[in-house]
Coordinates of C-alpha atoms in Angstrom, one line a residue:
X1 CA 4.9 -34.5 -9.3
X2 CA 2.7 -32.6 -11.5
X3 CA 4.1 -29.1 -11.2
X4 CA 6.4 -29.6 -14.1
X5 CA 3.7 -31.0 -16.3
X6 CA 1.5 -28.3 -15.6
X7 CA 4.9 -25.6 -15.8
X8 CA 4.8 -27.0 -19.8
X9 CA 1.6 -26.7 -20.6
X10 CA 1.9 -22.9 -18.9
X11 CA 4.7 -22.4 -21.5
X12 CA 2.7 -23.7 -24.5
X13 CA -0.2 -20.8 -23.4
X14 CA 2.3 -18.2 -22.6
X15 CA 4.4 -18.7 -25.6
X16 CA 1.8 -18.4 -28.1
X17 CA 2.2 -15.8 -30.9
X18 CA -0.8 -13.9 -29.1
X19 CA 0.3 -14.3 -25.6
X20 CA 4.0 -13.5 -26.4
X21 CA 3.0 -10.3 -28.6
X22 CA 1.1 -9.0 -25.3
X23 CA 4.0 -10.0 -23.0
X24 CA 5.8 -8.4 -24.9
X25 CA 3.8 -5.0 -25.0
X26 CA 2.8 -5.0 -22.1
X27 CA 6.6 -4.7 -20.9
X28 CA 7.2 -2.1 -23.1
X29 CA 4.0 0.2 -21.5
X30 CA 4.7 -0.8 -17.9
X31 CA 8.1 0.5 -18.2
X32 CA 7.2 3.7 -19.8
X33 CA 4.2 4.3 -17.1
X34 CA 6.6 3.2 -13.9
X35 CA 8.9 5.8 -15.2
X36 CA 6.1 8.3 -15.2
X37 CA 6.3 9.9 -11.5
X38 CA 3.2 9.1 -9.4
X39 CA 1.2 7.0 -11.9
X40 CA 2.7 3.5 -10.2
X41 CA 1.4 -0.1 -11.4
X42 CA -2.4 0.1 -10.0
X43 CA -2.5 3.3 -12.8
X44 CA -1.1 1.4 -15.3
X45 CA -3.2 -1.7 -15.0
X46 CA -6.5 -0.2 -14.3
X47 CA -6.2 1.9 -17.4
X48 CA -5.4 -1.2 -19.6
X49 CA -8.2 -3.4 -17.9
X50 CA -10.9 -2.3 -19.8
X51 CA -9.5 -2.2 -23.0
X52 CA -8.6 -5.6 -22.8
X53 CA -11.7 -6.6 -22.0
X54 CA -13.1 -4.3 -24.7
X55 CA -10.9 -6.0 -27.1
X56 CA -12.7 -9.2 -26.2
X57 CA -8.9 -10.9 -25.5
X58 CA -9.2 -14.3 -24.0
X59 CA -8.9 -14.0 -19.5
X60 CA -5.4 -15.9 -20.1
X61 CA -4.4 -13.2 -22.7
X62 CA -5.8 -10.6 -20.6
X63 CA -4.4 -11.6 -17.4
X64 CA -0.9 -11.8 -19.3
X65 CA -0.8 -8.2 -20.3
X66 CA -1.9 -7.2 -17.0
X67 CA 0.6 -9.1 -14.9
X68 CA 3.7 -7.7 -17.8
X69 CA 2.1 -4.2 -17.3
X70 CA 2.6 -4.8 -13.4
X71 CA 6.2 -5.9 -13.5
X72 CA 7.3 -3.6 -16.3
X73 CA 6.3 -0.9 -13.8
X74 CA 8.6 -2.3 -10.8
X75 CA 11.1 -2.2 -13.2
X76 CA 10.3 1.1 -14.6
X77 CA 10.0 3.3 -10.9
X78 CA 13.3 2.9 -10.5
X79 CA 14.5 5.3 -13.7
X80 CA 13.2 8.6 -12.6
X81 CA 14.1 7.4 -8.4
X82 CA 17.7 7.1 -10.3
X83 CA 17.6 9.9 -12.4
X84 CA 15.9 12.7 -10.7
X85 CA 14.9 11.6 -7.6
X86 CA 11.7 11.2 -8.1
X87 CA 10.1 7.3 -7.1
X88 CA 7.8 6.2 -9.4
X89 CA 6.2 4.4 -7.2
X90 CA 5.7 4.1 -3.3
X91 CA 7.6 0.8 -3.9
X92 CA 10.5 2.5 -5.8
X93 CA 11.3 5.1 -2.8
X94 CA 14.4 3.6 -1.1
X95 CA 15.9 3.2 -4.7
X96 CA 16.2 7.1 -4.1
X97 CA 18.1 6.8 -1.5
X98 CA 21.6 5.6 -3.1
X99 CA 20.4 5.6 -6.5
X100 CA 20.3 9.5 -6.6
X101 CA 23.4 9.7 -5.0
X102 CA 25.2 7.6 -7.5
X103 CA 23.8 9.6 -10.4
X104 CA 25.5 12.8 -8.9
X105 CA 28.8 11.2 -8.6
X106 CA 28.2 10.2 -12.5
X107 CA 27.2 6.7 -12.3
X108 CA 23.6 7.0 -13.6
X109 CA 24.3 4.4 -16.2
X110 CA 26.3 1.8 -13.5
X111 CA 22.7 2.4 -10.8
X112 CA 20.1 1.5 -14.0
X113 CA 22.0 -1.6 -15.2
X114 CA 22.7 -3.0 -11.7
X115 CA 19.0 -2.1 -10.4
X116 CA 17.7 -3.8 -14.0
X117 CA 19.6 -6.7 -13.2
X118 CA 18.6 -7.3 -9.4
X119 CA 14.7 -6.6 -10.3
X120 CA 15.3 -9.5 -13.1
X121 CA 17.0 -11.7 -10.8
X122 CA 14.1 -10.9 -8.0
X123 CA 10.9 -11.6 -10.1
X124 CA 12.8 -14.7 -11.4
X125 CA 13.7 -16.5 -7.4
X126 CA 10.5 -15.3 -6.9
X127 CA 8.6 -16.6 -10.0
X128 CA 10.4 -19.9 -9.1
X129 CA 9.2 -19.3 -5.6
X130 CA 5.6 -19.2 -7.4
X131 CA 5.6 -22.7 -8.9
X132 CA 7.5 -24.7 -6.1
X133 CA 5.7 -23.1 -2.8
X134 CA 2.8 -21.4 -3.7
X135 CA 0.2 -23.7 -1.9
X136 CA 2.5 -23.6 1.6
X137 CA 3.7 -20.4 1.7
X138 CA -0.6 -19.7 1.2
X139 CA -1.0 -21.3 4.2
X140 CA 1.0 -20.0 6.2
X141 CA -0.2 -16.5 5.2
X142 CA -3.4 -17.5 6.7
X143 CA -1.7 -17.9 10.2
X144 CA -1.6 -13.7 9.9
X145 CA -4.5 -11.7 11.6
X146 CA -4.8 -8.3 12.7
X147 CA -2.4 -8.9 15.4
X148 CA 0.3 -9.5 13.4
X149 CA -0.3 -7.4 10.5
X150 CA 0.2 -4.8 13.4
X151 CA 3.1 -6.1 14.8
X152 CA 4.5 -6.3 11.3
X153 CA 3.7 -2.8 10.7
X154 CA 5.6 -1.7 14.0
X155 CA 8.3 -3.7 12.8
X156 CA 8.7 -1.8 9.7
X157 CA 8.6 1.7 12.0
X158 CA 11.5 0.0 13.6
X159 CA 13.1 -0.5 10.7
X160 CA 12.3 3.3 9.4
X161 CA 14.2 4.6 12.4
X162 CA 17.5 3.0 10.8
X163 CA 17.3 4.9 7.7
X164 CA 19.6 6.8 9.0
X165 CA 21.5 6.2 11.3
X166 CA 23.0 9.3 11.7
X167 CA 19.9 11.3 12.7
X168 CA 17.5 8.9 14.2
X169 CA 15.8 11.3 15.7
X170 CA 15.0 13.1 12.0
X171 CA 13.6 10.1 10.7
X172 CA 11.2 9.5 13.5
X173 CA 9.9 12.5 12.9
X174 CA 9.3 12.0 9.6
X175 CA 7.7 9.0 10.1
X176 CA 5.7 11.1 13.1
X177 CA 4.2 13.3 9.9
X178 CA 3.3 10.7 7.1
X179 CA 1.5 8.8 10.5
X180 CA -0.6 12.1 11.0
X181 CA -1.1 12.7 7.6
X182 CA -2.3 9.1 7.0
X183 CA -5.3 9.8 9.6
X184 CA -6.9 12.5 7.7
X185 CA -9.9 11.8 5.8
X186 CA -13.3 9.7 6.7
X187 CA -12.6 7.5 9.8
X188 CA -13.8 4.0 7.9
X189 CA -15.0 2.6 11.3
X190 CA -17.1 5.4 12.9
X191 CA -17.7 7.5 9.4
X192 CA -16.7 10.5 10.6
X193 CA -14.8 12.9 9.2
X194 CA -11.1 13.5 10.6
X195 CA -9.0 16.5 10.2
X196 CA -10.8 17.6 6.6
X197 CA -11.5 21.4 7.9
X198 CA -15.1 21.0 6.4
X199 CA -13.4 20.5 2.9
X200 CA -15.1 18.5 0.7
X201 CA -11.7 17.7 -1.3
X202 CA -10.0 16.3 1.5
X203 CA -13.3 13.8 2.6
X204 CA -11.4 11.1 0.9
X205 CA -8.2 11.6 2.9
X206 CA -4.6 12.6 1.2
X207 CA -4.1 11.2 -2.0
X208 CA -0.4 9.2 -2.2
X209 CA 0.2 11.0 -5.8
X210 CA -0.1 14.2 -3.9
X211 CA 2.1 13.8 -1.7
X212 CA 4.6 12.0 -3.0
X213 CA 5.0 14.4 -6.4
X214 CA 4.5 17.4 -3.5
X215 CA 7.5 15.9 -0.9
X216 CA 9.9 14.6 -4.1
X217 CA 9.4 16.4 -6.8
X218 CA 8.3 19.9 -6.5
X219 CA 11.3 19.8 -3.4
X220 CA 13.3 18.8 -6.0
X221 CA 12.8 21.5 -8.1
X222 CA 13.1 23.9 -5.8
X223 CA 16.4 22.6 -4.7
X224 CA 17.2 22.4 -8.4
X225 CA 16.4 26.4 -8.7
X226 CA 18.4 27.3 -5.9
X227 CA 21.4 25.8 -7.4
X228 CA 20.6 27.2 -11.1
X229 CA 23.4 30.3 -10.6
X230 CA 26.0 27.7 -9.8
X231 CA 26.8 24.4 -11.5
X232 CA 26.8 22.7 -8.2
X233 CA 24.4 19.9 -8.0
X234 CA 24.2 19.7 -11.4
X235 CA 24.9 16.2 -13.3
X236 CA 26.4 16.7 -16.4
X237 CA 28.7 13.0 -16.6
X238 CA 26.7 9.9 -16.9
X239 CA 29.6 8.0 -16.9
X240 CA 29.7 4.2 -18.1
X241 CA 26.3 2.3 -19.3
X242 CA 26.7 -0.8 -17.4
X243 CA 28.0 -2.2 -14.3
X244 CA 31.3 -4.4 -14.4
X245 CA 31.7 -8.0 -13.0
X246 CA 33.2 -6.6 -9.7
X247 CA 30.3 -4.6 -9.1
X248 CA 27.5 -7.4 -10.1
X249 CA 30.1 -10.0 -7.4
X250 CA 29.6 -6.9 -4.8
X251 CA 25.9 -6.8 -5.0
X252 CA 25.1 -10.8 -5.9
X253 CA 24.6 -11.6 -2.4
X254 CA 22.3 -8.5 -1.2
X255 CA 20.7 -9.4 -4.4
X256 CA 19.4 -12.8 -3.6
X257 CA 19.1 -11.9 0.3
X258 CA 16.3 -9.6 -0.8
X259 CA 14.7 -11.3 -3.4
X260 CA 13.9 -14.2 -1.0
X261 CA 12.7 -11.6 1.4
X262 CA 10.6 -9.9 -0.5
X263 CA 8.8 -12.9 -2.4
X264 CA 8.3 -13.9 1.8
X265 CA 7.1 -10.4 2.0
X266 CA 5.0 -10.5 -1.2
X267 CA 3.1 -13.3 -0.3
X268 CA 1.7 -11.8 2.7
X269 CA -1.6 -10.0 1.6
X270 CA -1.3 -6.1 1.6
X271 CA 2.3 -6.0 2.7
X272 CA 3.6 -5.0 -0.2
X273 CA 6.5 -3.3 -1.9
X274 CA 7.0 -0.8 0.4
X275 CA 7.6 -2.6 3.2
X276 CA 10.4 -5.3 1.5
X277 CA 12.2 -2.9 0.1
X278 CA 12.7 -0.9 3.3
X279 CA 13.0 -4.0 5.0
X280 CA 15.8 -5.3 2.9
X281 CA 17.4 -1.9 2.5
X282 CA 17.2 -1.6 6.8
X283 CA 18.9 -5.1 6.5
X284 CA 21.4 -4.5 4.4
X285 CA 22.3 -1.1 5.8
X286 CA 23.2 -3.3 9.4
X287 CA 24.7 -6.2 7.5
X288 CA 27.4 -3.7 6.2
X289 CA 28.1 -1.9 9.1
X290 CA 30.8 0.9 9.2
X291 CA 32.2 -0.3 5.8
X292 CA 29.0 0.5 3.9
X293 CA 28.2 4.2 2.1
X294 CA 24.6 3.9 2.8
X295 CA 22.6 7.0 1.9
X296 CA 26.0 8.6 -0.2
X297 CA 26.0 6.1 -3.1
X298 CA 26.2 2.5 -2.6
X299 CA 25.5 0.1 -5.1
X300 CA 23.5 -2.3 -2.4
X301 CA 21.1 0.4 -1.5
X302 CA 20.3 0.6 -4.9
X303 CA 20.3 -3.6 -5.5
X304 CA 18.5 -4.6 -2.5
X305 CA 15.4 -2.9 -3.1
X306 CA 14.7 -3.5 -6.6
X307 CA 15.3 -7.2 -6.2
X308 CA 13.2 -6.8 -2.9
X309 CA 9.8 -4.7 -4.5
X310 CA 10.2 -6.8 -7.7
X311 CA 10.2 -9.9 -5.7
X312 CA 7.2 -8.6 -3.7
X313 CA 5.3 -7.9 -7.1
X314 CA 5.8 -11.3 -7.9
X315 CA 5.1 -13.0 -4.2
X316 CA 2.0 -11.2 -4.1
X317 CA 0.1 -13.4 -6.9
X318 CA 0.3 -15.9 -4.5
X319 CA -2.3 -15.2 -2.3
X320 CA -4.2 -14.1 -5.3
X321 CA -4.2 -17.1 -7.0
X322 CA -4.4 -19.3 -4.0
X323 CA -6.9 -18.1 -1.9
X324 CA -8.2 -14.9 -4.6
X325 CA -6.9 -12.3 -1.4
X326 CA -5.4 -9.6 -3.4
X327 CA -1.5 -9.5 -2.0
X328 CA -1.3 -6.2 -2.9
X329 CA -3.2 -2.7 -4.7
X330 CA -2.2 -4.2 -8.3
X331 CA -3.2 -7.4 -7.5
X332 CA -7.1 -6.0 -6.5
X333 CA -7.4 -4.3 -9.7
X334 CA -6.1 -7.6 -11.6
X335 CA -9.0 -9.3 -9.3
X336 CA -11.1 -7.0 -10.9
X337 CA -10.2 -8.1 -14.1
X338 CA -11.0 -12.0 -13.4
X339 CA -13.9 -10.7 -12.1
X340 CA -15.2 -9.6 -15.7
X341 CA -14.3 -12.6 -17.1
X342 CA -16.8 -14.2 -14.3
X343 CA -13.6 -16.0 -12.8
X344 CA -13.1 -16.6 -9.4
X345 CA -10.1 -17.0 -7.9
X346 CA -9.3 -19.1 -4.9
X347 CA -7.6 -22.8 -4.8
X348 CA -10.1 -24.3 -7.4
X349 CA -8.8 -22.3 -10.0
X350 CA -5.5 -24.2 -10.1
X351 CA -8.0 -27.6 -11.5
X352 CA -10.9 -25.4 -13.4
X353 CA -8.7 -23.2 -14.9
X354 CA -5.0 -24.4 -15.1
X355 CA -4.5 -23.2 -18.7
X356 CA -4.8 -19.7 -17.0
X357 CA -3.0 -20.0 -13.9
X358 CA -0.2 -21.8 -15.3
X359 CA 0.2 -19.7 -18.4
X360 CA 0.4 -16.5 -16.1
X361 CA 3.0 -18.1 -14.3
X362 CA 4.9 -19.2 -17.3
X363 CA 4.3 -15.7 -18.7
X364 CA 6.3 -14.0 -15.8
X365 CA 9.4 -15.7 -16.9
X366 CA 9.2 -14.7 -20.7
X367 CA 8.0 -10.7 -19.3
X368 CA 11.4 -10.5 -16.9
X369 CA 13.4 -11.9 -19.4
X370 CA 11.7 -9.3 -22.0
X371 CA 12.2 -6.5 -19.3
X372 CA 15.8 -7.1 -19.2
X373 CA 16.7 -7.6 -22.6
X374 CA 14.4 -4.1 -22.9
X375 CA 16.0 -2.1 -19.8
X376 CA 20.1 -3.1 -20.3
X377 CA 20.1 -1.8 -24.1
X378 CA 18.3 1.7 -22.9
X379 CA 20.4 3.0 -19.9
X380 CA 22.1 5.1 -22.5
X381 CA 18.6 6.4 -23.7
X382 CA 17.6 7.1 -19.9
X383 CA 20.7 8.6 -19.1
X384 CA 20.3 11.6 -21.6
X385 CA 18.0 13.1 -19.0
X386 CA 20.5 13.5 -17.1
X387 CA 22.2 15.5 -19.8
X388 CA 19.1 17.7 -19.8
X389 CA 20.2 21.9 -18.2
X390 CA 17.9 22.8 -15.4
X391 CA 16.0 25.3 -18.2
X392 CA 14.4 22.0 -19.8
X393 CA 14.3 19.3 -16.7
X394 CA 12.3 21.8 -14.2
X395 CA 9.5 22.8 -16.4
X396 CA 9.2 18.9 -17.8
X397 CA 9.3 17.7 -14.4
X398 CA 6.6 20.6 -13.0
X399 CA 4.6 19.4 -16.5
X400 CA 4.6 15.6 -15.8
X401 CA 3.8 16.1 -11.7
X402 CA 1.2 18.6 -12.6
X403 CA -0.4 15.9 -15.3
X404 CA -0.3 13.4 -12.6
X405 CA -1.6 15.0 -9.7
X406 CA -4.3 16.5 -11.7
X407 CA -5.3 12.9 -13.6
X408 CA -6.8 12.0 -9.8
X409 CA -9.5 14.0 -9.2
X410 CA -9.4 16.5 -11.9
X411 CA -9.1 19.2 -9.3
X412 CA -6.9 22.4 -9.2
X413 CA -7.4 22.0 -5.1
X414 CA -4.9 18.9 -5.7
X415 CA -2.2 21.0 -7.0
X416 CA -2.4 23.4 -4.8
X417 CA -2.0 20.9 -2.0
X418 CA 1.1 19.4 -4.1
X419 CA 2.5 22.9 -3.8
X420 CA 1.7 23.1 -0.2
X421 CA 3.5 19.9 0.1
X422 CA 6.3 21.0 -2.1
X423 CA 7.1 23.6 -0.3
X424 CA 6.9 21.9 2.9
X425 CA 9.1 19.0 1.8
X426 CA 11.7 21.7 0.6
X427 CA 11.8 22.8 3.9
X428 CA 12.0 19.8 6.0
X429 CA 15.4 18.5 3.6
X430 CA 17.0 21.7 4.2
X431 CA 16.8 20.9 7.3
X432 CA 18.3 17.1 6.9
X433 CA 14.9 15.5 7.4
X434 CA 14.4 12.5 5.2
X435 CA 11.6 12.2 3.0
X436 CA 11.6 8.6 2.5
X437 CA 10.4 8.1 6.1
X438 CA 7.3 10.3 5.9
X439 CA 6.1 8.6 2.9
X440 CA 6.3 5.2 4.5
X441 CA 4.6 6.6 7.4
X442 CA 1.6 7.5 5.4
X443 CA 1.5 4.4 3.7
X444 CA 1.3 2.3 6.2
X445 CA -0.8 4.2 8.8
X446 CA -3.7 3.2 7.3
X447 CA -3.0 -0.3 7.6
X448 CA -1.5 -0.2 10.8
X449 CA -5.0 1.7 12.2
X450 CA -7.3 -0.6 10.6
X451 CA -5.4 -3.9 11.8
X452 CA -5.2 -2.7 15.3
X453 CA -8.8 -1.6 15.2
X454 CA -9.4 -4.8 14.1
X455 CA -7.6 -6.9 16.3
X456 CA -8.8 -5.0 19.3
X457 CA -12.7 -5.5 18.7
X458 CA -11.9 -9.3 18.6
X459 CA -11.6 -9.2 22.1
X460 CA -13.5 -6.1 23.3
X461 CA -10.0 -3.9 23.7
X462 CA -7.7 -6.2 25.4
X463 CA -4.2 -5.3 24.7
X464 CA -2.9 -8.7 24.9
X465 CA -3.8 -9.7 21.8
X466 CA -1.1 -7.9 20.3
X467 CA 1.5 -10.2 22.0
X468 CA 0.1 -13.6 22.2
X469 CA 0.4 -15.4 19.0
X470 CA 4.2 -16.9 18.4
X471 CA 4.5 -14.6 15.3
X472 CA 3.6 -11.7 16.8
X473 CA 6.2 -12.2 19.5
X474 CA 8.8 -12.6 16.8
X475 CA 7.9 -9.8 15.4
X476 CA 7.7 -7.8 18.5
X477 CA 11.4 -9.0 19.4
X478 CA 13.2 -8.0 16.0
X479 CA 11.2 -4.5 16.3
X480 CA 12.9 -4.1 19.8
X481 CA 16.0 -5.3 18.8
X482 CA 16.2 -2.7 15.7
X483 CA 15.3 0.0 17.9
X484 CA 17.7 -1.2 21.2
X485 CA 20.6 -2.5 19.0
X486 CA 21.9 0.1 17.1
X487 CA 22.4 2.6 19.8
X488 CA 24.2 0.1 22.2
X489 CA 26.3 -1.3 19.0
X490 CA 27.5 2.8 19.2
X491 CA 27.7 3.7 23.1
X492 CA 30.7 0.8 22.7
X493 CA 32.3 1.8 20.1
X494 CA 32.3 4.8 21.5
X495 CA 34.0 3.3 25.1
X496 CA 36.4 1.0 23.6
X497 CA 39.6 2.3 24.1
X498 CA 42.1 3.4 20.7
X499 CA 45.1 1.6 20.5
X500 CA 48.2 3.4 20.9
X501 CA 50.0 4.2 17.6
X502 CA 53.3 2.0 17.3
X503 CA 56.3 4.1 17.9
X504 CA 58.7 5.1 15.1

């Protein structure tokens, strides 16, 4: 076998004064930027991407500081999703969920050091994933076309609907938004211009940045003004730094459940993040059942996802490396990147450039190891923003979303949309509508339009495309049954009959 062969001689690049040096920076930045709300890892890795090339480093070297940029910022989105509910990152959103939560009740420092630990164990199943299945789990990517990238985008609607369970109805029409708000913009098919009101700002459709700083953080402030007469809402305990063994036995098996789910998730191209970790969170939710505080402050919501998006980050060098289809935004920059370096990468570069491959492989190792040795020491430093009053948090939170929206176009039209969006978002949680559904939605709309555009024109608009490949019929079924399931599962519970209580 010559996996293991080639595995050393990835080591011997990756460990390399150089290499390791750049590893290790590159850690250190994608943590701080995946903290940063909105900038995300496509930010952080398109901003160093030049410089390393303008630094003349070696492609392995570059490609190493890239790839430790990328992970660091899984890792990093989940701090501010933690701390002031505020994702870092699309990926990072259903960390908010519990993680938030759990920083209320004054475990701030328990969520960080369990979600550190499950993205460390996720990149490294799905690093391992990397070296031992990378060539079949390629091919079997290839088996998905436009007809199942849109069943697997229905699925994960299906999946949305269980957010939450107890207001099904709310999430849907969430997810009802982000869909609508995904459509606006040029139609990339027939070039014409949807939903812009003759503005020139919004030709390019709804940035994400936007949004999500509008629907998360600028609600949050508000939320966070309302309750500045009264110390309700306000977190003032951080409690203890890191989780204890019961905690790390409580989550171990969510943990691995969702790593291998998302590396299975990253390797398909353009799935990404966002769809494991609400896939896994969706799963996890059911798996619990009426025993689970989903949404209020469990420890698996916070768990599942990280190991899931950091599992994805991973997966999605696969089909990168493999075949040279970007698995995911980050990975397309980091294409880019080879690209300058006049590198092209497909299944040759495994024989012309193994020194490369193999030392990025070897390099993801040594950068989660980094990340967690990083990440467990610094949950107290994190946790001091929770010690912040509301006086210093809002205005540093309105300063950093105002810096990020603004970076994107360099337009005050941007934050006035933001505001728009703030205001709206405020709105829609006072209501009890989940925000986490609405972003989803306008992630994937895109994607879902374009692959059932696509899939459509391959056979002049018949419909039975959709359903004929085996895949697509799997998919189809799962989506029904998370739809069909749940309500039955409570109609009888609802019918069974209470047992008497035993007489005295």
């Amino acid at each position: 076998m010559d996996t293991l062969p080639a595995l050393l001689t990835g080591f011997a690049v990756a460990l390399s004064a150089l290499n390791l040096g750049v590893a290790a920076l590159g850690a250190f930045i994608g943590t701080i930027v995946g903290m940063l709300p909105g900038l995300g890892p496509i930010n952080g890795v398109a901003i160093l991407m030049p410089l390393a090339f303008a630094l003349k480093m070696p492609p392995e070297t570059a490609l190493i500081l890239l790839a430790a940029v990328y992970v660091g910022c899984e890792y990093g989105g989940r701090i501010s999703s933690i701390l002031i509910n505020v994702p870092g990152d699309a990926g990072a959103i259903m960390t908010t969920l519990d993680g938030y939560p759990m920083a209320r009740k004054g475990l701030g420092g328990v969520a960080l050091s369990i979600s550190a630990w499950s993205s460390f164990v996720g990149s490294f199943i799905a690093t391992i994933g990397i070296v031992l299945l990378a060539p079949l789990l390629a091919r079997w990517a290839l088996a998905f076309g436009p007809a199942e990238y849109f069943a697997l985008m229905c699925f994960a609607f299906a999946c949305i609907t269980g957010l939450m369970g107890e207001a099904p109805v709310k999430a849907a029409l969430a997810a009802v938004i982000g869909l609508s708000l995904s459509t606006v913009g040029l139609d990339s098919n027939s070039g014409v211009y949807r939903f812009t009101g003759s503005s020139v700002h919004l030709s390019d459709g709804l940035q994400f940045i936007v949004i999500v700083i509008g629907v998360f953080s600028i609600s949050e402030v508000l939320l966070m003004l309302e309750q500045h007469h009264s110390s309700e809402g306000m977190i003032k305990e951080t409690g203890r730094m890191l989780f204890n063994w019961a905690e790390l036995k409580f989550t171990w098996w969510s943990t691995l459940r969702s790593s291998v789910v998302g590396f299975v998730v990253g390797v398909l191209p353009g799935a990404g993040a966002t769809i494991a970790s609400a896939m896994t969170y969706t799963m996890e939710k059911r798996m619990a059942g009426a025993s689970g505080t989903f949404g209020s402050g469990d420890v698996r919501g916070v768990a599942a996802p990280e190991a899931a998006n950091n599992a994805s980050a991973a997966g999605s060098f696969v089909p990168m490396l493999t075949l040279g289809v970007p698995g995911s935004g980050t990975t397309a920059v980091m294409v880019g990147a080879l690209s300058l370096y006049n590198i092209t990468p497909g299944p040759a570069l495994f024989t012309q450039q193994p020194a490369l491959v193999w030392g990025l492989i070897a390099s993801l190792f040594i950068a989660n190891v980094i990340l967690l040795v990083i990440n467990i020491p610094l949950v107290g430093v994190f946790t001091k923003v929770l010690q912040l009053p509301n006086w210093i948090l809002v205005p540093g939170i309105l300063s950093v979303s105002a810096v990020g929206v603004y970076a994107v176009h360099a337009t005050t039209f941007d934050l006035m949309l933001m505001a728009v969006f703030g205001i709206g978002g405020y709105l829609l949680r006072k209501q009890g509508v989940p925000m986490a559904p609405l972003i989803l939605g306008f992630v994937l709309g895109d994607l879902m339009e374009q692959n059932l555009r696509r899939a459509l024109s391959i056979t002049n608009g018949e419909v039975g495309i959709l359903f004929e490949s085996p895949i697509s019929k799997g998919l189809w079924i799962l989506a029904a049954a998370m739809v069909m399931v749940p309500p039955l599962l409570r109609l009888i519970a609802r019918r069974r009959p209470v047992a008497p209580a035993a007489a005295h």
